[in-house]
Structure formats: structure tokens, C-alpha cells
């Protein structure tokens, strides 16, 4: 965690410790996970990774193969609302195209 910035002074008119910035909290982060299945075509998963997660074709192919071989893989790490939106986009694309592809999110 970052230190809270403080300022010191010898002048008794001024407080010894003065907060110079409002305290901010870092947002929690969430992993978006892609799950393997036996039916979704590899090319469709690559396409989704390019479209929704802005991956290069090479990175998308690598992630897809990881999920295909290991069962699950990380598509990216985002704040709650961004992660939720991406999960919804993946599930919508899968459903509209008749594929059983599943995507979930998990707090880091
Ligand atoms: N296992 C699928 C196949 O052999 C490909 C696939 C990869 C499906 C990754 C889902 O998240 C996935 N066609």
C-alpha cells in the first residue's frame, strides 16, 4: 500500500501533520476466466479473445490452447464492472452463435 502523503512544519500555527491529498482506495481486481468445453470451435474462442479482450491473434491463440489443454485460463484482470461486462459479452456471443462456451470472474 502507498504511504499517505504528509507534510511537516516547525510553525506551531500549522498542524504538524497535514494530509495533502484525499485518501484513495485501490479498487478490487477480478480475473476473467475462460472454461474449456468439447464443442466450441477453437477459431470461435480465438475470435472472442480478440474481440472482447483486445488480444492479438497470437496471444488469443496461445490463451485458447492453454484453456483447451488445462481446462481453464485467464483472459485478463479488471475492475468489477469491466470484468462483469466482458463476461456478459462472451456469454452473449456464445449463446447467439449456439456454442456452450462459458466465462466466469473471480476476485484476485
Ligand atoms: N476444446 C474445444 C475444441 O476442441 C476448444 C475450446 C478451447 C473450447 C477453449 C473452449 O474455452 C475454450 N473444439
PDB file of C-alpha atoms and ligand atoms in Angstrom:
ATOM      1  CA  UNK A   1       0.000   0.000   0.000  1.00  0.00           C
ATOM      2  CA  UNK A   2       1.200   3.565  -0.773  1.00  0.00           C
ATOM      3  CA  UNK A   3       2.026   5.821   2.154  1.00  0.00           C
ATOM      4  CA  UNK A   4      -0.356   8.653   2.969  1.00  0.00           C
ATOM      5  CA  UNK A   5       1.493  11.820   1.968  1.00  0.00           C
ATOM      6  CA  UNK A   6       2.239  14.130   4.911  1.00  0.00           C
ATOM      7  CA  UNK A   7       3.901  17.500   5.347  1.00  0.00           C
ATOM      8  CA  UNK A   8       5.753  18.664   8.472  1.00  0.00           C
ATOM      9  CA  UNK A   9       6.457  22.213   9.678  1.00  0.00           C
ATOM     10  CA  UNK A  10       8.084  23.930  12.656  1.00  0.00           C
ATOM     11  CA  UNK A  11       5.476  26.708  12.656  1.00  0.00           C
ATOM     12  CA  UNK A  12       3.105  25.935  15.619  1.00  0.00           C
ATOM     13  CA  UNK A  13       0.312  27.793  13.782  1.00  0.00           C
ATOM     14  CA  UNK A  14       0.241  24.983  11.297  1.00  0.00           C
ATOM     15  CA  UNK A  15      -0.599  21.406  12.151  1.00  0.00           C
ATOM     16  CA  UNK A  16       2.422  19.127  12.354  1.00  0.00           C
ATOM     17  CA  UNK A  17       0.868  16.563  10.032  1.00  0.00           C
ATOM     18  CA  UNK A  18      -1.272  17.816   7.190  1.00  0.00           C
ATOM     19  CA  UNK A  19      -2.959  15.491   4.770  1.00  0.00           C
ATOM     20  CA  UNK A  20      -2.108  16.881   1.350  1.00  0.00           C
ATOM     21  CA  UNK A  21      -4.319  14.541  -0.657  1.00  0.00           C
ATOM     22  CA  UNK A  22      -7.633  12.832  -0.028  1.00  0.00           C
ATOM     23  CA  UNK A  23      -7.210   9.189   0.924  1.00  0.00           C
ATOM     24  CA  UNK A  24      -7.982   6.953  -2.060  1.00  0.00           C
ATOM     25  CA  UNK A  25      -8.725   3.226  -2.118  1.00  0.00           C
ATOM     26  CA  UNK A  26      -7.494   0.956  -4.858  1.00  0.00           C
ATOM     27  CA  UNK A  27     -10.383  -0.962  -6.450  1.00  0.00           C
ATOM     28  CA  UNK A  28     -10.503  -4.740  -6.054  1.00  0.00           C
ATOM     29  CA  UNK A  29      -9.475  -6.633  -9.196  1.00  0.00           C
ATOM     30  CA  UNK A  30     -11.159  -9.623 -10.789  1.00  0.00           C
ATOM     31  CA  UNK A  31      -9.773 -12.318 -13.082  1.00  0.00           C
ATOM     32  CA  UNK A  32     -11.934 -13.188 -16.077  1.00  0.00           C
ATOM     33  CA  UNK A  33     -11.616 -16.938 -16.678  1.00  0.00           C
ATOM     34  CA  UNK A  34     -12.448 -18.874 -19.851  1.00  0.00           C
ATOM     35  CA  UNK A  35     -13.539 -22.502 -19.434  1.00  0.00           C
ATOM     36  CA  UNK A  36     -12.920 -25.364 -21.826  1.00  0.00           C
ATOM     37  CA  UNK A  37     -15.681 -27.457 -23.357  1.00  0.00           C
ATOM     38  CA  UNK A  38     -15.752 -30.146 -26.043  1.00  0.00           C
ATOM     39  CA  UNK A  39     -17.905 -28.318 -28.620  1.00  0.00           C
ATOM     40  CA  UNK A  40     -16.969 -24.646 -29.079  1.00  0.00           C
ATOM     41  CA  UNK A  41     -14.727 -24.328 -32.166  1.00  0.00           C
ATOM     42  CA  UNK A  42     -11.164 -23.191 -31.451  1.00  0.00           C
ATOM     43  CA  UNK A  43     -11.468 -20.389 -34.014  1.00  0.00           C
ATOM     44  CA  UNK A  44     -14.545 -19.000 -32.254  1.00  0.00           C
ATOM     45  CA  UNK A  45     -12.670 -18.803 -28.930  1.00  0.00           C
ATOM     46  CA  UNK A  46      -9.750 -17.059 -30.656  1.00  0.00           C
ATOM     47  CA  UNK A  47     -12.196 -14.596 -32.240  1.00  0.00           C
ATOM     48  CA  UNK A  48     -13.832 -13.846 -28.861  1.00  0.00           C
ATOM     49  CA  UNK A  49     -10.452 -13.261 -27.217  1.00  0.00           C
ATOM     50  CA  UNK A  50      -9.508 -10.809 -29.990  1.00  0.00           C
ATOM     51  CA  UNK A  51     -12.874  -9.016 -29.945  1.00  0.00           C
ATOM     52  CA  UNK A  52     -13.728  -8.820 -26.230  1.00  0.00           C
ATOM     53  CA  UNK A  53     -10.259  -8.843 -24.640  1.00  0.00           C
ATOM     54  CA  UNK A  54      -8.363  -6.960 -27.394  1.00  0.00           C
ATOM     55  CA  UNK A  55      -5.769  -9.733 -27.709  1.00  0.00           C
ATOM     56  CA  UNK A  56      -3.504 -10.065 -30.747  1.00  0.00           C
ATOM     57  CA  UNK A  57      -4.205 -13.144 -32.878  1.00  0.00           C
ATOM     58  CA  UNK A  58      -1.062 -14.796 -31.492  1.00  0.00           C
ATOM     59  CA  UNK A  59      -1.936 -14.099 -27.822  1.00  0.00           C
ATOM     60  CA  UNK A  60      -5.543 -15.171 -28.402  1.00  0.00           C
ATOM     61  CA  UNK A  61      -4.382 -18.469 -29.928  1.00  0.00           C
ATOM     62  CA  UNK A  62      -1.978 -19.078 -27.009  1.00  0.00           C
ATOM     63  CA  UNK A  63      -4.712 -18.431 -24.403  1.00  0.00           C
ATOM     64  CA  UNK A  64      -7.211 -20.611 -26.299  1.00  0.00           C
ATOM     65  CA  UNK A  65      -4.729 -23.519 -26.454  1.00  0.00           C
ATOM     66  CA  UNK A  66      -3.954 -23.109 -22.744  1.00  0.00           C
ATOM     67  CA  UNK A  67      -7.681 -23.353 -21.916  1.00  0.00           C
ATOM     68  CA  UNK A  68      -8.104 -26.285 -24.327  1.00  0.00           C
ATOM     69  CA  UNK A  69      -5.261 -28.207 -22.638  1.00  0.00           C
ATOM     70  CA  UNK A  70      -5.636 -27.169 -18.980  1.00  0.00           C
ATOM     71  CA  UNK A  71      -9.401 -26.658 -18.719  1.00  0.00           C
ATOM     72  CA  UNK A  72      -9.325 -23.003 -17.653  1.00  0.00           C
ATOM     73  CA  UNK A  73      -7.309 -19.870 -18.392  1.00  0.00           C
ATOM     74  CA  UNK A  74      -7.117 -16.155 -17.565  1.00  0.00           C
ATOM     75  CA  UNK A  75      -8.329 -13.739 -20.254  1.00  0.00           C
ATOM     76  CA  UNK A  76      -7.453 -10.637 -18.229  1.00  0.00           C
ATOM     77  CA  UNK A  77      -7.712  -8.834 -14.882  1.00  0.00           C
ATOM     78  CA  UNK A  78     -10.129  -5.910 -14.497  1.00  0.00           C
ATOM     79  CA  UNK A  79     -12.175  -3.885 -12.051  1.00  0.00           C
ATOM     80  CA  UNK A  80     -15.562  -5.401 -11.152  1.00  0.00           C
ATOM     81  CA  UNK A  81     -17.753  -3.650 -13.712  1.00  0.00           C
ATOM     82  CA  UNK A  82     -15.316  -4.101 -16.609  1.00  0.00           C
ATOM     83  CA  UNK A  83     -14.902  -7.813 -15.769  1.00  0.00           C
ATOM     84  CA  UNK A  84     -18.687  -8.252 -15.495  1.00  0.00           C
ATOM     85  CA  UNK A  85     -19.242  -6.548 -18.870  1.00  0.00           C
ATOM     86  CA  UNK A  86     -16.674  -8.787 -20.582  1.00  0.00           C
ATOM     87  CA  UNK A  87     -18.199 -11.958 -19.081  1.00  0.00           C
ATOM     88  CA  UNK A  88     -21.627 -10.840 -20.357  1.00  0.00           C
ATOM     89  CA  UNK A  89     -20.215 -10.064 -23.834  1.00  0.00           C
ATOM     90  CA  UNK A  90     -18.604 -13.529 -24.061  1.00  0.00           C
ATOM     91  CA  UNK A  91     -21.763 -15.316 -22.877  1.00  0.00           C
ATOM     92  CA  UNK A  92     -23.942 -13.302 -25.325  1.00  0.00           C
ATOM     93  CA  UNK A  93     -21.652 -14.051 -28.294  1.00  0.00           C
ATOM     94  CA  UNK A  94     -21.542 -17.757 -27.358  1.00  0.00           C
ATOM     95  CA  UNK A  95     -25.328 -18.004 -26.999  1.00  0.00           C
ATOM     96  CA  UNK A  96     -26.045 -16.093 -30.239  1.00  0.00           C
ATOM     97  CA  UNK A  97     -23.718 -18.453 -32.115  1.00  0.00           C
ATOM     98  CA  UNK A  98     -25.044 -21.617 -30.462  1.00  0.00           C
ATOM     99  CA  UNK A  99     -21.834 -22.516 -28.594  1.00  0.00           C
ATOM    100  CA  UNK A 100     -21.649 -23.733 -24.961  1.00  0.00           C
ATOM    101  CA  UNK A 101     -18.580 -21.552 -24.197  1.00  0.00           C
ATOM    102  CA  UNK A 102     -18.510 -20.399 -20.572  1.00  0.00           C
ATOM    103  CA  UNK A 103     -16.728 -17.484 -18.949  1.00  0.00           C
ATOM    104  CA  UNK A 104     -16.629 -16.532 -15.252  1.00  0.00           C
ATOM    105  CA  UNK A 105     -14.970 -13.993 -12.971  1.00  0.00           C
ATOM    106  CA  UNK A 106     -13.143 -14.475  -9.685  1.00  0.00           C
ATOM    107  CA  UNK A 107     -11.805 -11.947  -7.171  1.00  0.00           C
ATOM    108  CA  UNK A 108      -7.974 -11.817  -7.293  1.00  0.00           C
TER     109      UNK A 108
HETATM  110  N1  LIG B   1     -11.980 -27.772 -26.631  1.00  0.00           N
HETATM  111  C1  LIG B   1     -12.523 -27.075 -27.783  1.00  0.00           C
HETATM  112  C2  LIG B   1     -12.347 -27.934 -29.037  1.00  0.00           C
HETATM  113  O1  LIG B   1     -11.600 -28.886 -29.026  1.00  0.00           O
HETATM  114  C3  LIG B   1     -11.838 -25.713 -28.000  1.00  0.00           C
HETATM  115  C4  LIG B   1     -12.038 -24.760 -26.871  1.00  0.00           C
HETATM  116  C5  LIG B   1     -10.959 -24.041 -26.354  1.00  0.00           C
HETATM  117  C6  LIG B   1     -13.290 -24.563 -26.310  1.00  0.00           C
HETATM  118  C7  LIG B   1     -11.102 -23.129 -25.338  1.00  0.00           C
HETATM  119  C8  LIG B   1     -13.469 -23.657 -25.260  1.00  0.00           C
HETATM  120  O2  LIG B   1     -12.543 -22.003 -23.772  1.00  0.00           O
HETATM  121  C9  LIG B   1     -12.376 -22.923 -24.785  1.00  0.00           C
HETATM  122  N2  LIG B   1     -13.044 -27.577 -30.105  1.00  0.00           N
END
